[in-house]
CSV table of C-alpha atoms in Angstrom, one decimal:
chain,number,residue,atom,x,y,z
A,1,MET,CA,0.0,0.0,0.0
A,2,SER,CA,1.0,3.6,-0.5
A,3,SER,CA,1.6,5.9,2.4
A,4,GLN,CA,-1.8,7.5,1.8
A,5,ASP,CA,-3.5,4.2,1.5
A,6,VAL,CA,-2.1,2.6,4.7
A,7,THR,CA,-2.8,5.8,6.7
A,8,ALA,CA,-6.4,6.0,5.4
A,9,THR,CA,-6.9,2.2,6.1
A,10,PHE,CA,-5.9,2.6,9.7
A,11,GLN,CA,-7.8,5.8,10.3
A,12,SER,CA,-10.9,4.1,8.9
A,13,PHE,CA,-10.4,1.4,11.5
A,14,LEU,CA,-10.2,4.0,14.3
A,15,ASP,CA,-13.3,5.7,12.9
A,16,LEU,CA,-15.2,2.4,13.0
A,17,LEU,CA,-14.3,2.1,16.7
A,18,SER,CA,-15.4,5.6,17.4
A,19,ALA,CA,-18.7,4.9,15.7
A,20,LYS,CA,-19.0,1.6,17.7
A,21,LYS,CA,-19.4,-0.4,14.5
A,22,TRP,CA,-17.7,-3.4,16.0
A,23,ASP,CA,-18.5,-6.0,13.3
A,24,GLU,CA,-17.1,-3.7,10.6
A,25,ALA,CA,-14.0,-3.0,12.8
A,26,ALA,CA,-13.4,-6.7,13.1
A,27,GLU,CA,-13.4,-7.0,9.4
A,28,ALA,CA,-10.5,-4.6,9.2
A,29,LEU,CA,-8.4,-7.1,11.1
A,30,GLN,CA,-6.8,-10.4,10.2
A,31,PRO,CA,-8.7,-13.4,11.7
A,32,LYS,CA,-5.7,-13.8,14.0
A,33,VAL,CA,-4.1,-10.7,15.4
A,34,ILE,CA,-1.1,-10.1,17.7
A,35,TYR,CA,-1.9,-7.4,20.2
A,36,ASN,CA,1.0,-6.3,22.4
A,37,GLY,CA,2.7,-9.6,21.9
A,38,LYS,CA,-0.4,-11.8,22.6
A,39,ASP,CA,-2.5,-13.8,20.1
A,40,ASN,CA,-6.1,-12.7,19.7
A,41,THR,CA,-8.9,-13.4,17.3
A,42,ASN,CA,-10.2,-10.3,15.5
A,43,ASP,CA,-13.4,-10.5,17.6
A,44,GLU,CA,-11.5,-10.7,20.8
A,45,LEU,CA,-9.4,-7.7,20.0
A,46,VAL,CA,-12.4,-5.6,19.0
A,47,LYS,CA,-14.2,-6.7,22.2
A,48,HIS,CA,-11.1,-5.5,24.2
A,49,PHE,CA,-11.3,-2.1,22.5
A,50,ALA,CA,-15.0,-1.9,23.0
A,51,GLU,CA,-14.7,-2.6,26.8
A,52,TYR,CA,-11.9,0.0,27.1
A,53,MET,CA,-13.8,2.6,25.3
A,54,GLU,CA,-16.9,2.0,27.3
A,55,GLU,CA,-15.1,2.0,30.7
A,56,ASP,CA,-13.2,5.2,29.9
A,57,ASN,CA,-16.2,6.8,28.0
A,58,VAL,CA,-14.0,7.3,24.8
A,59,THR,CA,-16.1,9.1,22.2
A,60,HIS,CA,-13.5,9.5,19.5
A,61,THR,CA,-10.0,8.3,18.6
A,62,ARG,CA,-7.6,9.6,16.0
A,63,MET,CA,-3.9,9.7,15.2
A,64,ASP,CA,-1.2,12.2,14.4
A,65,GLY,CA,2.6,12.3,14.0
A,66,ILE,CA,2.2,9.5,11.4
A,67,ARG,CA,5.1,7.7,9.9
A,68,VAL,CA,4.8,5.0,7.3
A,69,HIS,CA,7.5,2.4,6.6
A,70,TYR,CA,8.9,2.6,3.1
A,71,ASP,CA,7.4,-0.8,2.2
A,72,GLY,CA,3.9,0.5,3.0
A,73,LYS,CA,3.2,-2.4,5.4
A,74,SER,CA,3.5,-0.7,8.8
A,75,ILE,CA,3.0,2.6,10.5
A,76,GLY,CA,3.8,4.3,13.8
A,77,ALA,CA,1.9,7.2,15.2
A,78,ARG,CA,0.5,8.9,18.3
A,79,GLN,CA,-3.1,7.7,19.0
A,80,ILE,CA,-5.3,10.2,20.8
A,81,MET,CA,-8.4,9.2,22.7
A,82,ARG,CA,-11.1,11.7,23.5
A,83,SER,CA,-13.3,11.0,26.4
A,84,GLU,CA,-16.0,12.8,28.4
A,85,ASP,CA,-16.5,12.8,32.2
A,86,ALA,CA,-19.9,12.7,34.0
A,87,ASP,CA,-20.2,16.5,33.6
A,88,GLY,CA,-19.6,16.4,29.8
A,89,LYS,CA,-16.0,17.8,30.1
A,90,ARG,CA,-13.8,16.7,27.3
A,91,ILE,CA,-10.4,15.1,28.0
A,92,GLU,CA,-7.8,13.9,25.5
A,93,SER,CA,-5.2,11.3,26.5
A,94,TRP,CA,-2.7,9.6,24.2
A,95,GLY,CA,-0.4,6.6,23.5
A,96,LEU,CA,2.0,5.5,20.8
A,97,ILE,CA,1.0,2.8,18.3
A,98,MET,CA,2.9,0.6,15.9
A,99,VAL,CA,0.7,-1.3,13.5
A,100,PHE,CA,1.5,-4.0,10.8
A,101,PHE,CA,-0.6,-5.0,7.8
A,102,GLU,CA,-1.0,-8.2,5.8
A,103,ASN,CA,-3.2,-8.1,2.7
A,104,ASN,CA,-4.5,-4.7,3.6
A,105,LYS,CA,-5.7,-5.9,7.0
A,106,ILE,CA,-4.2,-5.3,10.5
A,107,SER,CA,-2.1,-8.3,11.6
A,108,ARG,CA,-0.1,-6.8,14.6
A,109,TYR,CA,-1.0,-3.9,16.9
A,110,TYR,CA,1.3,-2.6,19.6
A,111,LEU,CA,-0.1,0.2,21.9
A,112,ILE,CA,1.5,1.7,25.0
A,113,LEU,CA,-0.6,4.3,26.8
A,114,HIS,CA,1.0,7.4,28.2
A,115,GLN,CA,1.2,7.6,32.0
A,116,PRO,CA,-1.0,10.5,33.0
A,117,HIS,CA,1.3,11.8,35.8
A,118,LEU,CA,4.0,12.4,33.2
A,119,PHE,CA,4.3,15.3,30.7
A,120,PRO,CA,2.2,16.1,28.8
A,121,PRO,CA,-0.8,15.2,30.9
A,122,PRO,CA,-4.3,14.6,29.6
A,123,SER,CA,-5.9,17.9,28.6
A,124,GLU,CA,-9.1,19.2,27.0
A,125,SER,CA,-7.3,19.4,23.6
A,126,LEU,CA,-3.8,18.1,23.0
A,127,ALA,CA,-1.6,20.2,20.7
A,128,PRO,CA,-1.0,18.5,17.3
A,129,ILE,CA,2.5,17.2,16.5
A,130,PRO,CA,3.9,19.7,13.9
A,131,ALA,CA,4.6,18.5,10.4
A,132,PRO,CA,8.3,17.9,9.7
A,133,GLN,CA,10.5,20.3,7.8
A,134,PRO,CA,11.4,19.3,4.2
A,135,PRO,CA,14.9,17.8,4.4
A,136,LEU,CA,17.7,19.3,2.4
A,137,ASN,CA,20.0,16.2,2.8
A,138,PRO,CA,17.7,13.2,3.5
A,139,MET,CA,19.3,10.1,5.1
A,140,SER,CA,18.8,6.6,3.6
A,141,ALA,CA,17.1,3.8,5.5
A,142,ASP,CA,20.4,2.2,6.4
A,143,GLU,CA,21.7,5.6,7.6
A,144,LEU,CA,18.7,6.2,9.8
A,145,ARG,CA,18.8,2.7,11.2
A,146,GLU,CA,22.5,2.9,12.0
A,147,PHE,CA,22.2,6.4,13.4
A,148,TYR,CA,19.5,5.3,15.8
A,149,HIS,CA,21.2,2.0,16.9
A,150,VAL,CA,24.3,3.9,17.9
A,151,TYR,CA,22.2,6.5,19.8
A,152,ILE,CA,20.1,3.9,21.8
A,153,ASN,CA,23.2,1.8,22.5
A,154,GLY,CA,24.6,4.8,24.2
A,155,TYR,CA,22.2,4.1,27.1
A,156,ASN,CA,23.6,0.6,27.3
A,157,ASN,CA,27.3,1.4,27.2
A,158,GLY,CA,27.4,4.7,29.0
A,159,THR,CA,28.1,6.9,26.0
A,160,MET,CA,24.7,8.6,25.9
A,161,PRO,CA,26.1,12.0,27.3
A,162,PHE,CA,28.5,12.1,24.4
A,163,GLU,CA,26.1,10.9,21.7
A,164,ILE,CA,23.4,13.4,22.3
A,165,PRO,CA,25.5,16.5,21.5
A,166,LYS,CA,26.5,14.8,18.2
A,167,ARG,CA,23.0,13.6,17.3
A,168,PHE,CA,20.5,16.2,18.5
A,169,THR,CA,19.8,19.7,17.2
A,170,GLU,CA,20.6,22.6,19.6
A,171,VAL,CA,17.0,22.8,20.7
A,172,VAL,CA,15.1,19.5,20.7
A,173,THR,CA,11.4,18.8,21.5
A,174,LEU,CA,10.8,15.8,23.8
A,175,ASN,CA,7.1,14.9,24.3
A,176,GLY,CA,6.2,18.3,23.1
A,177,GLU,CA,8.5,20.2,25.5
A,178,PRO,CA,11.5,22.1,24.1
A,179,PHE,CA,14.9,21.4,25.7
A,180,ASP,CA,18.3,22.9,25.3
A,181,ARG,CA,20.4,20.0,23.9
A,182,ASP,CA,23.1,20.6,26.5
A,183,LEU,CA,20.6,19.9,29.3
A,184,VAL,CA,19.2,16.7,27.9
A,185,PRO,CA,21.9,14.3,29.2
A,186,SER,CA,21.5,15.4,32.8
A,187,PHE,CA,17.8,15.3,32.5
A,188,PHE,CA,17.9,11.6,31.3
A,189,GLU,CA,20.5,10.8,34.0
A,190,LYS,CA,18.1,12.0,36.7
A,191,ALA,CA,14.7,11.1,35.2
A,192,LEU,CA,15.4,7.8,33.3
A,193,LEU,CA,18.6,6.1,34.1
A,194,PRO,CA,17.8,5.3,37.8
A,195,ILE,CA,14.5,3.7,36.7
A,196,ILE,CA,16.0,1.5,34.0
A,197,ALA,CA,19.3,0.6,35.9
A,198,GLY,CA,20.3,-2.9,35.1
A,199,LEU,CA,18.3,-3.1,31.9
A,200,TRP,CA,19.6,-3.3,28.4
A,201,TYR,CA,17.9,-1.7,25.4
A,202,THR,CA,17.3,-3.6,22.1
A,203,VAL,CA,15.3,-2.5,19.1
A,204,GLU,CA,12.7,-5.1,18.3
A,205,GLU,CA,10.8,-3.3,15.5
A,206,MET,CA,11.4,-0.1,13.5
A,207,VAL,CA,9.3,1.9,11.1
A,208,ILE,CA,11.3,4.1,8.8
A,209,ASP,CA,9.5,6.9,6.9
A,210,LEU,CA,12.0,8.0,4.3
A,211,GLU,CA,9.9,10.8,2.8
A,212,LYS,CA,9.3,12.5,6.2
A,213,GLN,CA,12.6,11.5,7.7
A,214,ARG,CA,10.8,10.0,10.7
A,215,ILE,CA,11.2,6.7,12.6
A,216,PHE,CA,9.2,4.8,15.1
A,217,VAL,CA,10.7,2.1,17.3
A,218,ARG,CA,9.5,-0.6,19.7
A,219,LEU,CA,12.2,-1.1,22.3
A,220,ALA,CA,12.6,-4.0,24.7
A,221,LEU,CA,14.5,-3.4,28.0
A,222,GLU,CA,15.7,-6.6,29.5
A,223,GLY,CA,18.0,-7.6,32.4
A,224,VAL,CA,18.1,-7.8,36.2
A,225,SER,CA,16.6,-4.6,37.4
A,226,LYS,CA,18.2,-2.6,40.2
A,227,ASN,CA,14.9,-0.7,40.6
A,228,GLU,CA,12.8,-2.3,43.3
A,229,ARG,CA,9.6,-1.0,41.7
A,230,LEU,CA,10.2,-3.1,38.5
A,231,ARG,CA,11.2,-6.3,40.3
A,232,LYS,CA,7.5,-7.3,40.7
A,233,ASP,CA,7.6,-8.4,37.1
A,234,GLU,CA,10.7,-10.4,37.3
A,235,THR,CA,10.9,-14.0,36.1
A,236,GLU,CA,13.0,-16.9,37.3
A,237,GLY,CA,16.6,-15.8,37.7
A,238,GLY,CA,15.5,-12.3,38.5
A,239,ARG,CA,15.3,-11.1,34.9
A,240,ILE,CA,12.5,-8.8,33.6
A,241,LYS,CA,11.5,-7.7,30.1
A,242,VAL,CA,9.5,-4.5,29.6
A,243,TYR,CA,8.8,-2.3,26.6
A,244,GLU,CA,9.0,1.3,25.5
A,245,GLN,CA,7.8,2.8,22.2
A,246,ALA,CA,9.2,6.0,20.8
A,247,MET,CA,9.2,8.1,17.6
A,248,TYR,CA,11.7,10.6,16.3
A,249,ASP,CA,11.9,13.3,13.7
A,250,PHE,CA,15.2,14.0,11.8
A,251,HIS,CA,16.3,17.0,9.9
A,252,ASP,CA,19.6,17.0,7.9
A,253,GLY,CA,21.3,14.3,10.0
A,254,ARG,CA,20.1,15.2,13.5
A,255,ILE,CA,17.2,14.4,15.8
A,256,THR,CA,14.9,17.4,16.1
A,257,GLY,CA,12.3,15.9,18.4
A,258,GLY,CA,10.9,12.7,19.9
A,259,TRP,CA,8.0,11.2,21.7
A,260,ALA,CA,8.2,8.2,24.1
A,261,VAL,CA,5.9,6.1,26.3
A,262,GLN,CA,7.0,3.4,28.7
A,263,GLY,CA,5.1,0.2,29.5
A,264,PHE,CA,6.5,0.1,33.0
A,265,ASP,CA,6.3,2.3,36.2
A,266,MET,CA,8.2,5.5,35.6
A,267,THR,CA,8.0,6.6,39.2
A,268,PRO,CA,11.5,7.4,40.5
A,269,PRO,CA,12.9,4.6,42.7
């Protein structure tokens, strides 16, 4: 599928959910669907979404910040859920999604919801993710892939403070908040590294949008956690495996912005 086709196909699925057309929504899925790593039938997955939307009174869902893989078979985006409270007040919350297609139907769906105590919190109307600037010197798929692997491995091998100055623009936007590049390493050292201490990043999936110079990644963090809060999920041998999803915008060889959500407790230890 083309970028426009795959985007329209998935937005149509979200529109069917918003309209509570459950049978038609199920038809947009493969008979067997992997959702967040677990096997589901299409009816089971739609039932899960229906129950979630009813419980949270979700009236509409849409996406922005879209990136489409160059083969037209997967996308990554921010998914925005609009709900209403008992007084009719509108609230928008969000998560990051990675979706794969087979024969024009959804076959895999990964969603991690943003934790509401982190920035940006739910609000009446979430600001849209800006469109990317047209690149003057676009990177190839291999260059984007290699660039990102070196960056994320910096968290594993301790070179993150040295990689960020080489790979970020002077001002970078993280989850919608502008940061001076020089302040980013110390921010991550305080807000992230103590939480993930003992865990190792690996890239499990990547969407590369060559036209927009954007990527989306599904990251696994695995190891023996030094954070007591995460040890409740440990398996035999004390190891755990948790997930993060993130998306990044590039311009002329540097990261200009990113969004990330974690599927684990981000409360500082």
